[in-house]
Amino acid sequence: MSESHHAAGSDIRFAGGSLTIDLDALKANYAALAKICEPALTAGVVKGDAYGLGIDRVVPALAEAGCTRYFVALPEEGAAVRAAAPDATVYVLNGLFSEESGSLYVENRLIPVLNSPVDVRLWEVISGVSGERLPCAVHVDTGMNRLGLTVAEALSFAEENSLTRAVEPILVMSHLACADQPAHPLNRRQLESYQTVAAAFPGIESSLANSPGVLLGAEYHFSLTRPGIAVYGGALVSGSASPMRPVVTAEARIVQVRHARAGETVGYGASQTLARDTTIAIAAIGYADGYPRSSSAAGIPLRQNGGPGGHGFIQGRRVPILGRVTMDLTMFDVTDLGPDMVAKGDFIELFGPNLPIDEAAEAAGTISYELLTSLGRRYHRRYVGG
Ligand SMILES: *Cc1c(COP(=O)(O)O)cnc(C)c1O
């Protein structure tokens, strides 16, 4: 590659945004969850390129922390996990798309999560062709109405397969719809119907809990838990602060500081009128980087929570966004820092240790999961620890 050609985000001198990903914090979060779950094992959920943080870096870190089982959404993500963890057990949550997709599973020793009787038949066919009883996971829908066999379908599959032995289930699982609301009655209803199905698959691993499910108590752990967001530093229960260590720090470069007068407007749509003389820091970050337009301070009628919009953190203070977030730039009100405290070239934190990711997400009317999986390719990425 010639000197003049840089991949976007590859060089901090040219990047508008910077991501620091703390692999030690990731490992500590995994270890803390694994301890809560003992004697159950704790899997790593690395779908969505490890919640936007990179399967190639996250999987080896989790493996060092003792993780041996992984969940991805898609078979190509599974192949990436296989490359990073040669001996791991890798489950593909979205199941099987077609008979032709089978070779990718077989070549990479990926284990499909069978989500319907159609998936079961496909895997039986693929198993038949391979001449082996191929391992699979059985997903039962206990109240989410997303993926999974019905309880009745799962029970009849358990019975049939114990006779035909066409495929080899090694995991039975279900997924909670409301685990982040511990008092929601659906949690216990799902637990009870899952217990019925799990009993029909004796002697294999069994899994129900995602991150917030881990905190619902040991009876939700079975033999394997599947925390995702908590490992990446997100909150376990909606509305309460995360006990996990922050893993990602997102920062943006300030490319200009300007002064505007009371009564002037800021940004597209002239949606925000300044109430006072204002110092504005313009940061090189925007919705093209996955920084949500919905965290704009004004002019976003569709944001549901009606809150004031997002903040940045700089020089020990929280500073609000002004006007609308644009494609490549976002304006922050740094007046309260005092004169000449912010300069071109400084970096402002968008979320991280000083500005919890869940708060940044809530200000945008979204969740930490979406902020992480939307992180754009233009960020300079730096991995520390691990
Ligand atoms: C994403 C996902 C998880 C992890 O959920 P978190 O809320 O991130 O802990 C676990 N199980 C399934 C089936 C999932 O789709």
mmCIF file of C-alpha atoms and ligand atoms in Angstrom:
data_model
loop_
_atom_site.group_PDB
_atom_site.id
_atom_site.type_symbol
_atom_site.label_atom_id
_atom_site.label_comp_id
_atom_site.label_asym_id
_atom_site.label_seq_id
_atom_site.Cartn_x
_atom_site.Cartn_y
_atom_site.Cartn_z
ATOM 1 C CA MET A 1 0.000 0.000 0.000
ATOM 2 C CA SER A 2 1.461 3.385 -0.949
ATOM 3 C CA GLU A 3 1.911 6.074 1.687
ATOM 4 C CA SER A 4 -0.857 8.190 0.254
ATOM 5 C CA HIS A 5 -3.511 5.497 0.504
ATOM 6 C CA HIS A 6 -4.873 4.809 3.948
ATOM 7 C CA ALA A 7 -7.788 2.597 4.783
ATOM 8 C CA ALA A 8 -10.441 4.688 6.497
ATOM 9 C CA GLY A 9 -9.823 4.815 10.211
ATOM 10 C CA SER A 10 -6.420 3.187 10.011
ATOM 11 C CA ASP A 11 -4.386 6.172 11.169
ATOM 12 C CA ILE A 12 -5.284 8.336 14.148
ATOM 13 C CA ARG A 13 -3.756 11.408 12.472
ATOM 14 C CA PHE A 14 -6.445 11.290 9.819
ATOM 15 C CA ALA A 15 -9.406 9.946 11.775
ATOM 16 C CA GLY A 16 -12.360 12.001 12.996
ATOM 17 C CA GLY A 17 -13.309 9.477 15.638
ATOM 18 C CA SER A 18 -11.365 7.153 17.860
ATOM 19 C CA LEU A 19 -12.450 3.929 19.536
ATOM 20 C CA THR A 20 -10.494 2.437 22.385
ATOM 21 C CA ILE A 21 -11.515 -1.117 23.136
ATOM 22 C CA ASP A 22 -10.322 -2.404 26.496
ATOM 23 C CA LEU A 23 -9.884 -6.148 26.211
ATOM 24 C CA ASP A 24 -8.900 -6.438 29.889
ATOM 25 C CA ALA A 25 -12.245 -4.906 30.874
ATOM 26 C CA LEU A 26 -13.972 -7.310 28.484
ATOM 27 C CA LYS A 27 -12.223 -10.266 30.093
ATOM 28 C CA ALA A 28 -12.984 -8.974 33.596
ATOM 29 C CA ASN A 29 -16.676 -8.611 32.706
ATOM 30 C CA TYR A 30 -16.756 -12.118 31.293
ATOM 31 C CA ALA A 31 -15.011 -13.491 34.407
ATOM 32 C CA ALA A 32 -17.415 -11.662 36.744
ATOM 33 C CA LEU A 33 -20.442 -13.083 34.914
ATOM 34 C CA ALA A 34 -18.915 -16.549 34.742
ATOM 35 C CA LYS A 35 -18.437 -16.457 38.504
ATOM 36 C CA ILE A 36 -22.091 -15.501 39.109
ATOM 37 C CA CYS A 37 -23.176 -18.349 36.828
ATOM 38 C CA GLU A 38 -21.070 -21.133 38.341
ATOM 39 C CA PRO A 39 -21.460 -24.097 38.205
ATOM 40 C CA ALA A 40 -23.142 -23.282 34.881
ATOM 41 C CA LEU A 41 -20.762 -22.489 32.019
ATOM 42 C CA THR A 42 -20.848 -19.075 30.370
ATOM 43 C CA ALA A 43 -20.848 -18.749 26.595
ATOM 44 C CA GLY A 44 -19.644 -15.763 24.598
ATOM 45 C CA VAL A 45 -22.255 -14.109 22.395
ATOM 46 C CA VAL A 46 -20.305 -12.629 19.482
ATOM 47 C CA LYS A 47 -22.969 -12.038 16.830
ATOM 48 C CA GLY A 48 -22.890 -8.729 14.958
ATOM 49 C CA ASP A 49 -19.067 -8.957 14.764
ATOM 50 C CA ALA A 50 -18.908 -9.201 18.561
ATOM 51 C CA TYR A 51 -21.365 -6.346 19.085
ATOM 52 C CA GLY A 52 -19.356 -4.214 16.675
ATOM 53 C CA LEU A 53 -16.021 -4.736 18.436
ATOM 54 C CA GLY A 54 -14.463 -7.327 16.112
ATOM 55 C CA ILE A 55 -14.732 -11.115 16.343
ATOM 56 C CA ASP A 56 -11.019 -11.431 15.525
ATOM 57 C CA ARG A 57 -10.015 -9.538 18.687
ATOM 58 C CA VAL A 58 -12.882 -10.351 21.043
ATOM 59 C CA VAL A 59 -12.930 -14.132 20.610
ATOM 60 C CA PRO A 60 -9.238 -14.678 21.493
ATOM 61 C CA ALA A 61 -9.694 -12.435 24.561
ATOM 62 C CA LEU A 62 -12.757 -14.395 25.700
ATOM 63 C CA ALA A 63 -10.952 -17.656 25.024
ATOM 64 C CA GLU A 64 -8.121 -16.499 27.301
ATOM 65 C CA ALA A 65 -10.731 -15.788 29.962
ATOM 66 C CA GLY A 66 -11.892 -19.393 29.682
ATOM 67 C CA CYS A 67 -14.776 -19.165 27.202
ATOM 68 C CA THR A 68 -15.233 -22.311 25.121
ATOM 69 C CA ARG A 69 -18.712 -21.859 23.609
ATOM 70 C CA TYR A 70 -19.798 -19.067 21.264
ATOM 71 C CA PHE A 71 -23.028 -17.888 19.679
ATOM 72 C CA VAL A 72 -23.197 -16.000 16.381
ATOM 73 C CA ALA A 73 -26.178 -15.099 14.205
ATOM 74 C CA LEU A 74 -24.868 -16.129 10.785
ATOM 75 C CA PRO A 75 -22.726 -18.960 9.438
ATOM 76 C CA GLU A 76 -20.075 -16.609 8.030
ATOM 77 C CA GLU A 77 -19.710 -15.101 11.500
ATOM 78 C CA GLY A 78 -19.313 -18.671 12.715
ATOM 79 C CA ALA A 79 -16.477 -19.238 10.244
ATOM 80 C CA ALA A 80 -14.761 -16.117 11.652
ATOM 81 C CA VAL A 81 -15.073 -17.502 15.180
ATOM 82 C CA ARG A 82 -13.680 -20.841 14.003
ATOM 83 C CA ALA A 83 -10.636 -19.029 12.582
ATOM 84 C CA ALA A 84 -10.078 -17.269 15.911
ATOM 85 C CA ALA A 85 -10.821 -20.247 18.174
ATOM 86 C CA PRO A 86 -9.963 -23.567 16.509
ATOM 87 C CA ASP A 87 -11.341 -25.748 19.322
ATOM 88 C CA ALA A 88 -14.423 -23.773 20.303
ATOM 89 C CA THR A 89 -18.023 -24.928 20.077
ATOM 90 C CA VAL A 90 -19.757 -22.467 17.733
ATOM 91 C CA TYR A 91 -23.543 -22.138 17.567
ATOM 92 C CA VAL A 92 -25.329 -20.305 14.740
ATOM 93 C CA LEU A 93 -28.498 -18.740 16.136
ATOM 94 C CA ASN A 94 -30.297 -17.971 12.891
ATOM 95 C CA GLY A 95 -30.276 -21.637 11.997
ATOM 96 C CA LEU A 96 -30.111 -22.980 8.488
ATOM 97 C CA PHE A 97 -31.143 -21.077 5.402
ATOM 98 C CA SER A 98 -31.017 -23.900 2.889
ATOM 99 C CA GLU A 99 -29.522 -27.290 2.119
ATOM 100 C CA GLU A 100 -26.792 -25.570 0.063
ATOM 101 C CA SER A 101 -25.682 -23.609 3.124
ATOM 102 C CA GLY A 102 -24.851 -26.897 4.866
ATOM 103 C CA SER A 103 -21.291 -27.168 3.558
ATOM 104 C CA LEU A 104 -20.215 -23.994 5.366
ATOM 105 C CA TYR A 105 -21.463 -25.511 8.631
ATOM 106 C CA VAL A 106 -19.818 -28.858 8.037
ATOM 107 C CA GLU A 107 -16.479 -27.412 6.872
ATOM 108 C CA ASN A 108 -16.256 -25.101 9.877
ATOM 109 C CA ARG A 109 -17.827 -27.498 12.390
ATOM 110 C CA LEU A 110 -20.601 -24.975 13.082
ATOM 111 C CA ILE A 111 -23.593 -26.088 15.043
ATOM 112 C CA PRO A 112 -26.909 -24.782 13.763
ATOM 113 C CA VAL A 113 -29.554 -23.749 16.228
ATOM 114 C CA LEU A 114 -32.620 -25.484 14.779
ATOM 115 C CA ASN A 115 -35.522 -23.076 15.010
ATOM 116 C CA SER A 116 -38.376 -24.867 13.271
ATOM 117 C CA PRO A 117 -39.401 -28.307 12.002
ATOM 118 C CA VAL A 118 -38.142 -27.165 8.582
ATOM 119 C CA ASP A 119 -34.689 -26.522 10.078
ATOM 120 C CA VAL A 120 -34.789 -29.965 11.694
ATOM 121 C CA ARG A 121 -35.525 -31.635 8.364
ATOM 122 C CA LEU A 122 -32.798 -29.659 6.601
ATOM 123 C CA TRP A 123 -30.228 -30.732 9.187
ATOM 124 C CA GLU A 124 -31.395 -34.336 8.935
ATOM 125 C CA VAL A 125 -30.824 -34.184 5.178
ATOM 126 C CA ILE A 126 -27.404 -32.559 5.560
ATOM 127 C CA SER A 127 -26.509 -35.135 8.223
ATOM 128 C CA GLY A 128 -27.664 -37.946 5.944
ATOM 129 C CA VAL A 129 -25.499 -36.678 3.084
ATOM 130 C CA SER A 130 -22.479 -36.343 5.378
ATOM 131 C CA GLY A 131 -22.946 -39.885 6.668
ATOM 132 C CA GLU A 132 -22.695 -38.737 10.308
ATOM 133 C CA ARG A 133 -25.116 -37.769 13.037
ATOM 134 C CA LEU A 134 -24.275 -34.097 13.011
ATOM 135 C CA PRO A 135 -24.568 -32.103 16.243
ATOM 136 C CA CYS A 136 -27.223 -29.409 16.577
ATOM 137 C CA ALA A 137 -28.920 -27.160 19.097
ATOM 138 C CA VAL A 138 -32.672 -27.122 19.549
ATOM 139 C CA HIS A 139 -34.288 -23.738 20.142
ATOM 140 C CA VAL A 140 -37.707 -23.671 21.761
ATOM 141 C CA ASP A 141 -39.892 -20.595 21.668
ATOM 142 C CA THR A 142 -41.392 -20.108 25.115
ATOM 143 C CA GLY A 143 -43.024 -16.726 24.636
ATOM 144 C CA MET A 144 -40.955 -14.499 22.376
ATOM 145 C CA ASN A 145 -42.519 -15.463 19.036
ATOM 146 C CA ARG A 146 -39.291 -14.866 17.221
ATOM 147 C CA LEU A 147 -37.443 -18.109 16.501
ATOM 148 C CA GLY A 148 -37.798 -21.613 17.853
ATOM 149 C CA LEU A 149 -39.898 -24.747 17.764
ATOM 150 C CA THR A 150 -43.097 -24.593 19.747
ATOM 151 C CA VAL A 151 -43.041 -26.542 22.986
ATOM 152 C CA ALA A 152 -45.178 -29.255 21.360
ATOM 153 C CA GLU A 153 -42.889 -29.440 18.307
ATOM 154 C CA ALA A 154 -39.823 -29.702 20.519
ATOM 155 C CA LEU A 155 -41.350 -32.505 22.572
ATOM 156 C CA SER A 156 -42.257 -34.497 19.494
ATOM 157 C CA PHE A 157 -38.808 -33.888 17.983
ATOM 158 C CA ALA A 158 -37.204 -35.198 21.205
ATOM 159 C CA GLU A 159 -39.290 -38.368 20.984
ATOM 160 C CA GLU A 160 -38.777 -38.977 17.249
ATOM 161 C CA ASN A 161 -35.078 -38.286 17.293
ATOM 162 C CA SER A 162 -34.529 -40.621 20.229
ATOM 163 C CA LEU A 163 -35.847 -43.352 17.907
ATOM 164 C CA THR A 164 -34.375 -42.325 14.538
ATOM 165 C CA ARG A 165 -31.193 -40.782 15.979
ATOM 166 C CA ALA A 166 -30.943 -38.818 12.728
ATOM 167 C CA VAL A 167 -29.170 -35.847 14.277
ATOM 168 C CA GLU A 168 -27.387 -35.291 17.573
ATOM 169 C CA PRO A 169 -28.791 -32.523 19.794
ATOM 170 C CA ILE A 170 -26.054 -31.267 22.134
ATOM 171 C CA LEU A 171 -27.871 -28.177 23.430
ATOM 172 C CA VAL A 172 -31.464 -27.219 24.149
ATOM 173 C CA MET A 173 -32.219 -23.536 24.595
ATOM 174 C CA SER A 174 -34.825 -20.804 24.751
ATOM 175 C CA HIS A 175 -34.661 -17.009 24.901
ATOM 176 C CA LEU A 176 -36.239 -14.594 27.393
ATOM 177 C CA ALA A 177 -38.295 -11.678 26.118
ATOM 178 C CA CYS A 178 -38.347 -9.511 29.268
ATOM 179 C CA ALA A 179 -35.325 -10.457 31.374
ATOM 180 C CA ASP A 180 -34.350 -6.794 31.712
ATOM 181 C CA GLN A 181 -37.615 -6.240 33.611
ATOM 182 C CA PRO A 182 -37.130 -8.686 36.507
ATOM 183 C CA ALA A 183 -40.698 -8.319 37.783
ATOM 184 C CA HIS A 184 -42.302 -9.051 34.415
ATOM 185 C CA PRO A 185 -44.604 -12.100 34.731
ATOM 186 C CA LEU A 186 -43.473 -13.466 31.363
ATOM 187 C CA ASN A 187 -40.075 -14.376 32.871
ATOM 188 C CA ARG A 188 -41.544 -17.030 35.159
ATOM 189 C CA ARG A 189 -43.982 -18.296 32.518
ATOM 190 C CA GLN A 190 -41.074 -18.768 30.105
ATOM 191 C CA LEU A 191 -38.999 -20.470 32.814
ATOM 192 C CA GLU A 192 -41.785 -22.925 33.557
ATOM 193 C CA SER A 193 -42.450 -23.859 29.966
ATOM 194 C CA TYR A 194 -38.713 -24.124 29.305
ATOM 195 C CA GLN A 195 -38.296 -26.517 32.259
ATOM 196 C CA THR A 196 -40.857 -28.856 30.660
ATOM 197 C CA VAL A 197 -38.941 -28.964 27.372
ATOM 198 C CA ALA A 198 -35.464 -29.133 28.897
ATOM 199 C CA ALA A 199 -36.541 -32.253 30.786
ATOM 200 C CA ALA A 200 -37.278 -33.940 27.445
ATOM 201 C CA PHE A 201 -33.612 -33.520 26.432
ATOM 202 C CA PRO A 202 -31.779 -35.129 29.350
ATOM 203 C CA GLY A 203 -28.003 -35.261 29.503
ATOM 204 C CA ILE A 204 -27.257 -32.395 27.126
ATOM 205 C CA GLU A 205 -26.427 -28.752 27.788
ATOM 206 C CA SER A 206 -29.309 -26.431 28.480
ATOM 207 C CA SER A 207 -29.481 -22.643 28.185
ATOM 208 C CA LEU A 208 -32.029 -19.889 28.847
ATOM 209 C CA ALA A 209 -30.398 -16.737 30.233
ATOM 210 C CA ASN A 210 -29.027 -13.752 28.298
ATOM 211 C CA SER A 211 -27.227 -10.960 30.227
ATOM 212 C CA PRO A 212 -30.155 -9.737 32.325
ATOM 213 C CA GLY A 213 -31.387 -13.323 32.658
ATOM 214 C CA VAL A 214 -28.207 -14.109 34.601
ATOM 215 C CA LEU A 215 -29.432 -11.815 37.388
ATOM 216 C CA LEU A 216 -32.859 -13.458 37.576
ATOM 217 C CA GLY A 217 -31.276 -16.151 39.730
ATOM 218 C CA ALA A 218 -29.692 -19.566 39.588
ATOM 219 C CA GLU A 219 -32.861 -21.334 38.473
ATOM 220 C CA TYR A 220 -32.550 -19.417 35.191
ATOM 221 C CA HIS A 221 -28.935 -20.537 34.596
ATOM 222 C CA PHE A 222 -29.372 -24.230 33.666
ATOM 223 C CA SER A 223 -25.972 -25.501 32.488
ATOM 224 C CA LEU A 224 -25.005 -22.702 30.076
ATOM 225 C CA THR A 225 -25.689 -18.946 30.089
ATOM 226 C CA ARG A 226 -25.461 -16.594 27.098
ATOM 227 C CA PRO A 227 -24.611 -13.059 28.221
ATOM 228 C CA GLY A 228 -23.821 -10.630 25.398
ATOM 229 C CA ILE A 229 -24.193 -6.948 26.199
ATOM 230 C CA ALA A 230 -22.968 -7.174 29.802
ATOM 231 C CA VAL A 231 -19.626 -8.544 28.620
ATOM 232 C CA TYR A 232 -19.330 -5.450 26.399
ATOM 233 C CA GLY A 233 -20.081 -3.125 29.337
ATOM 234 C CA GLY A 234 -23.818 -2.547 28.907
ATOM 235 C CA ALA A 235 -26.421 -2.395 31.653
ATOM 236 C CA LEU A 236 -27.940 -5.638 32.897
ATOM 237 C CA VAL A 237 -31.294 -4.204 33.895
ATOM 238 C CA SER A 238 -32.992 -1.355 32.055
ATOM 239 C CA GLY A 239 -32.780 1.878 33.929
ATOM 240 C CA SER A 240 -30.073 0.905 36.416
ATOM 241 C CA ALA A 241 -26.378 1.650 36.117
ATOM 242 C CA SER A 242 -24.149 -1.063 34.724
ATOM 243 C CA PRO A 243 -22.045 -2.905 37.308
ATOM 244 C CA MET A 244 -19.762 -4.006 34.480
ATOM 245 C CA ARG A 245 -16.599 -2.199 33.438
ATOM 246 C CA PRO A 246 -16.904 0.005 30.355
ATOM 247 C CA VAL A 247 -15.190 -1.667 27.414
ATOM 248 C CA VAL A 248 -15.484 0.937 24.668
ATOM 249 C CA THR A 249 -14.470 4.574 24.717
ATOM 250 C CA ALA A 250 -15.679 6.514 21.679
ATOM 251 C CA GLU A 251 -14.171 9.933 21.130
ATOM 252 C CA ALA A 252 -14.347 12.564 18.419
ATOM 253 C CA ARG A 253 -11.804 15.089 17.247
ATOM 254 C CA ILE A 254 -12.724 18.747 17.572
ATOM 255 C CA VAL A 255 -12.029 20.414 14.251
ATOM 256 C CA GLN A 256 -13.164 23.918 15.086
ATOM 257 C CA VAL A 257 -14.186 26.087 18.040
ATOM 258 C CA ARG A 258 -16.413 29.059 17.246
ATOM 259 C CA HIS A 259 -18.324 31.751 19.071
ATOM 260 C CA ALA A 260 -21.934 32.611 18.353
ATOM 261 C CA ARG A 261 -24.280 35.256 19.742
ATOM 262 C CA ALA A 262 -27.506 34.847 21.663
ATOM 263 C CA GLY A 263 -30.392 34.749 19.209
ATOM 264 C CA GLU A 264 -28.428 33.033 16.433
ATOM 265 C CA THR A 265 -29.348 29.534 15.354
ATOM 266 C CA VAL A 266 -27.206 26.412 15.047
ATOM 267 C CA GLY A 267 -27.214 23.794 12.315
ATOM 268 C CA TYR A 268 -29.641 22.392 9.756
ATOM 269 C CA GLY A 269 -33.198 23.535 9.984
ATOM 270 C CA ALA A 270 -32.114 26.354 12.296
ATOM 271 C CA SER A 271 -33.761 24.127 14.874
ATOM 272 C CA GLN A 272 -31.947 25.513 17.899
ATOM 273 C CA THR A 273 -31.818 29.176 18.806
ATOM 274 C CA LEU A 274 -29.064 30.123 21.231
ATOM 275 C CA ALA A 275 -30.296 31.552 24.529
ATOM 276 C CA ARG A 276 -26.899 33.031 25.367
ATOM 277 C CA ASP A 277 -23.586 33.854 23.749
ATOM 278 C CA THR A 278 -22.162 30.398 23.121
ATOM 279 C CA THR A 279 -18.840 28.684 22.476
ATOM 280 C CA ILE A 280 -19.412 25.835 20.066
ATOM 281 C CA ALA A 281 -17.011 22.922 19.612
ATOM 282 C CA ILE A 282 -17.513 21.199 16.270
ATOM 283 C CA ALA A 283 -16.556 17.525 16.409
ATOM 284 C CA ALA A 284 -15.761 15.339 13.389
ATOM 285 C CA ILE A 285 -18.373 12.717 14.130
ATOM 286 C CA GLY A 286 -21.826 12.169 12.700
ATOM 287 C CA TYR A 287 -24.401 9.682 11.629
ATOM 288 C CA ALA A 288 -22.072 8.337 8.922
ATOM 289 C CA ASP A 289 -20.043 7.008 11.852
ATOM 290 C CA GLY A 290 -23.105 5.519 13.485
ATOM 291 C CA TYR A 291 -23.399 8.423 15.915
ATOM 292 C CA PRO A 292 -27.176 8.614 15.969
ATOM 293 C CA ARG A 293 -28.951 11.559 14.418
ATOM 294 C CA SER A 294 -31.652 10.909 16.976
ATOM 295 C CA SER A 295 -29.329 12.234 19.690
ATOM 296 C CA SER A 296 -29.696 15.721 18.178
ATOM 297 C CA ALA A 297 -30.597 18.421 20.684
ATOM 298 C CA ALA A 298 -33.392 19.876 18.590
ATOM 299 C CA GLY A 299 -35.317 19.382 15.386
ATOM 300 C CA ILE A 300 -35.936 15.656 15.834
ATOM 301 C CA PRO A 301 -39.683 15.380 16.320
ATOM 302 C CA LEU A 302 -39.620 11.608 16.116
ATOM 303 C CA ARG A 303 -37.409 10.983 19.145
ATOM 304 C CA GLN A 304 -39.781 9.306 21.552
ATOM 305 C CA ASN A 305 -38.322 10.077 24.949
ATOM 306 C CA GLY A 306 -38.629 13.826 24.549
ATOM 307 C CA GLY A 307 -35.349 14.267 26.438
ATOM 308 C CA PRO A 308 -32.803 16.970 25.751
ATOM 309 C CA GLY A 309 -30.618 14.946 23.390
ATOM 310 C CA GLY A 310 -27.079 13.680 23.728
ATOM 311 C CA HIS A 311 -23.988 14.943 25.492
ATOM 312 C CA GLY A 312 -20.258 14.783 25.134
ATOM 313 C CA PHE A 313 -17.702 14.786 27.948
ATOM 314 C CA ILE A 314 -14.645 16.998 27.903
ATOM 315 C CA GLN A 315 -12.388 18.601 30.520
ATOM 316 C CA GLY A 316 -14.267 16.945 33.358
ATOM 317 C CA ARG A 317 -17.703 18.133 32.250
ATOM 318 C CA ARG A 318 -20.751 16.973 30.386
ATOM 319 C CA VAL A 319 -21.598 19.277 27.502
ATOM 320 C CA PRO A 320 -24.808 19.149 25.458
ATOM 321 C CA ILE A 321 -25.174 18.701 21.724
ATOM 322 C CA LEU A 322 -26.464 21.781 19.897
ATOM 323 C CA GLY A 323 -28.961 21.452 17.043
ATOM 324 C CA ARG A 324 -28.918 18.443 14.785
ATOM 325 C CA VAL A 325 -26.260 15.774 14.470
ATOM 326 C CA THR A 326 -25.172 15.853 10.816
ATOM 327 C CA MET A 327 -23.506 13.257 8.607
ATOM 328 C CA ASP A 328 -19.917 14.071 9.521
ATOM 329 C CA LEU A 329 -20.096 16.739 12.229
ATOM 330 C CA THR A 330 -21.746 17.376 15.587
ATOM 331 C CA MET A 331 -21.835 20.646 17.515
ATOM 332 C CA PHE A 332 -21.381 20.782 21.310
ATOM 333 C CA ASP A 333 -22.000 23.703 23.683
ATOM 334 C CA VAL A 334 -18.733 24.152 25.592
ATOM 335 C CA THR A 335 -19.541 27.612 26.969
ATOM 336 C CA ASP A 336 -19.619 26.422 30.584
ATOM 337 C CA LEU A 337 -16.017 25.229 30.412
ATOM 338 C CA GLY A 338 -14.875 28.841 30.309
ATOM 339 C CA PRO A 339 -12.980 30.683 27.602
ATOM 340 C CA ASP A 340 -10.210 28.994 25.628
ATOM 341 C CA MET A 341 -10.572 25.691 27.432
ATOM 342 C CA VAL A 342 -11.258 23.667 24.283
ATOM 343 C CA ALA A 343 -9.049 23.795 21.218
ATOM 344 C CA LYS A 344 -8.924 22.369 17.745
ATOM 345 C CA GLY A 345 -7.373 18.920 17.957
ATOM 346 C CA ASP A 346 -8.834 18.046 21.374
ATOM 347 C CA PHE A 347 -10.974 14.929 21.636
ATOM 348 C CA ILE A 348 -14.435 14.819 23.179
ATOM 349 C CA GLU A 349 -15.807 11.599 24.696
ATOM 350 C CA LEU A 350 -19.056 10.399 23.117
ATOM 351 C CA PHE A 351 -19.449 7.469 25.482
ATOM 352 C CA GLY A 352 -17.085 5.549 27.709
ATOM 353 C CA PRO A 353 -15.915 5.688 31.320
ATOM 354 C CA ASN A 354 -17.250 9.222 31.891
ATOM 355 C CA LEU A 355 -20.449 8.930 29.896
ATOM 356 C CA PRO A 356 -22.052 5.502 30.251
ATOM 357 C CA ILE A 357 -22.997 3.931 26.963
ATOM 358 C CA ASP A 358 -26.511 3.262 28.228
ATOM 359 C CA GLU A 359 -27.041 6.963 28.893
ATOM 360 C CA ALA A 360 -25.726 7.931 25.468
ATOM 361 C CA ALA A 361 -28.062 5.364 23.943
ATOM 362 C CA GLU A 362 -31.061 6.507 25.948
ATOM 363 C CA ALA A 363 -30.467 10.117 24.935
ATOM 364 C CA ALA A 364 -30.757 8.918 21.331
ATOM 365 C CA GLY A 365 -33.905 6.936 22.035
ATOM 366 C CA THR A 366 -32.087 3.655 21.509
ATOM 367 C CA ILE A 367 -30.135 0.951 23.362
ATOM 368 C CA SER A 368 -26.441 0.279 23.896
ATOM 369 C CA TYR A 369 -26.654 -2.730 21.569
ATOM 370 C CA GLU A 370 -27.567 -0.495 18.645
ATOM 371 C CA LEU A 371 -24.870 2.085 19.423
ATOM 372 C CA LEU A 372 -22.214 -0.638 19.462
ATOM 373 C CA THR A 373 -23.340 -2.517 16.374
ATOM 374 C CA SER A 374 -23.658 0.774 14.447
ATOM 375 C CA LEU A 375 -20.080 1.920 15.116
ATOM 376 C CA GLY A 376 -18.839 2.966 11.709
ATOM 377 C CA ARG A 377 -15.764 2.034 9.725
ATOM 378 C CA ARG A 378 -14.261 5.518 9.855
ATOM 379 C CA TYR A 379 -13.251 5.289 13.504
ATOM 380 C CA HIS A 380 -9.625 4.703 14.287
ATOM 381 C CA ARG A 381 -9.651 1.546 16.438
ATOM 382 C CA ARG A 382 -7.208 0.871 19.193
ATOM 383 C CA TYR A 383 -7.257 -2.297 21.285
ATOM 384 C CA VAL A 384 -5.664 -2.175 24.715
ATOM 385 C CA GLY A 385 -5.007 -5.037 27.135
ATOM 386 C CA GLY A 386 -5.910 -8.573 26.219
HETATM 387 C C1 LIG B 1 -28.309 -11.693 21.446
HETATM 388 C C2 LIG B 1 -28.704 -12.913 22.157
HETATM 389 C C3 LIG B 1 -28.190 -13.198 23.429
HETATM 390 C C4 LIG B 1 -27.366 -12.204 24.213
HETATM 391 O O1 LIG B 1 -28.251 -11.213 24.690
HETATM 392 P P1 LIG B 1 -27.774 -10.004 25.607
HETATM 393 O O2 LIG B 1 -29.031 -9.290 25.919
HETATM 394 O O3 LIG B 1 -26.842 -9.187 24.775
HETATM 395 O O4 LIG B 1 -27.103 -10.579 26.793
HETATM 396 C C5 LIG B 1 -28.485 -14.434 23.986
HETATM 397 N N1 LIG B 1 -29.271 -15.314 23.336
HETATM 398 C C6 LIG B 1 -29.808 -15.061 22.118
HETATM 399 C C7 LIG B 1 -30.686 -16.073 21.477
HETATM 400 C C8 LIG B 1 -29.559 -13.854 21.499
HETATM 401 O O5 LIG B 1 -30.118 -13.591 20.308
#
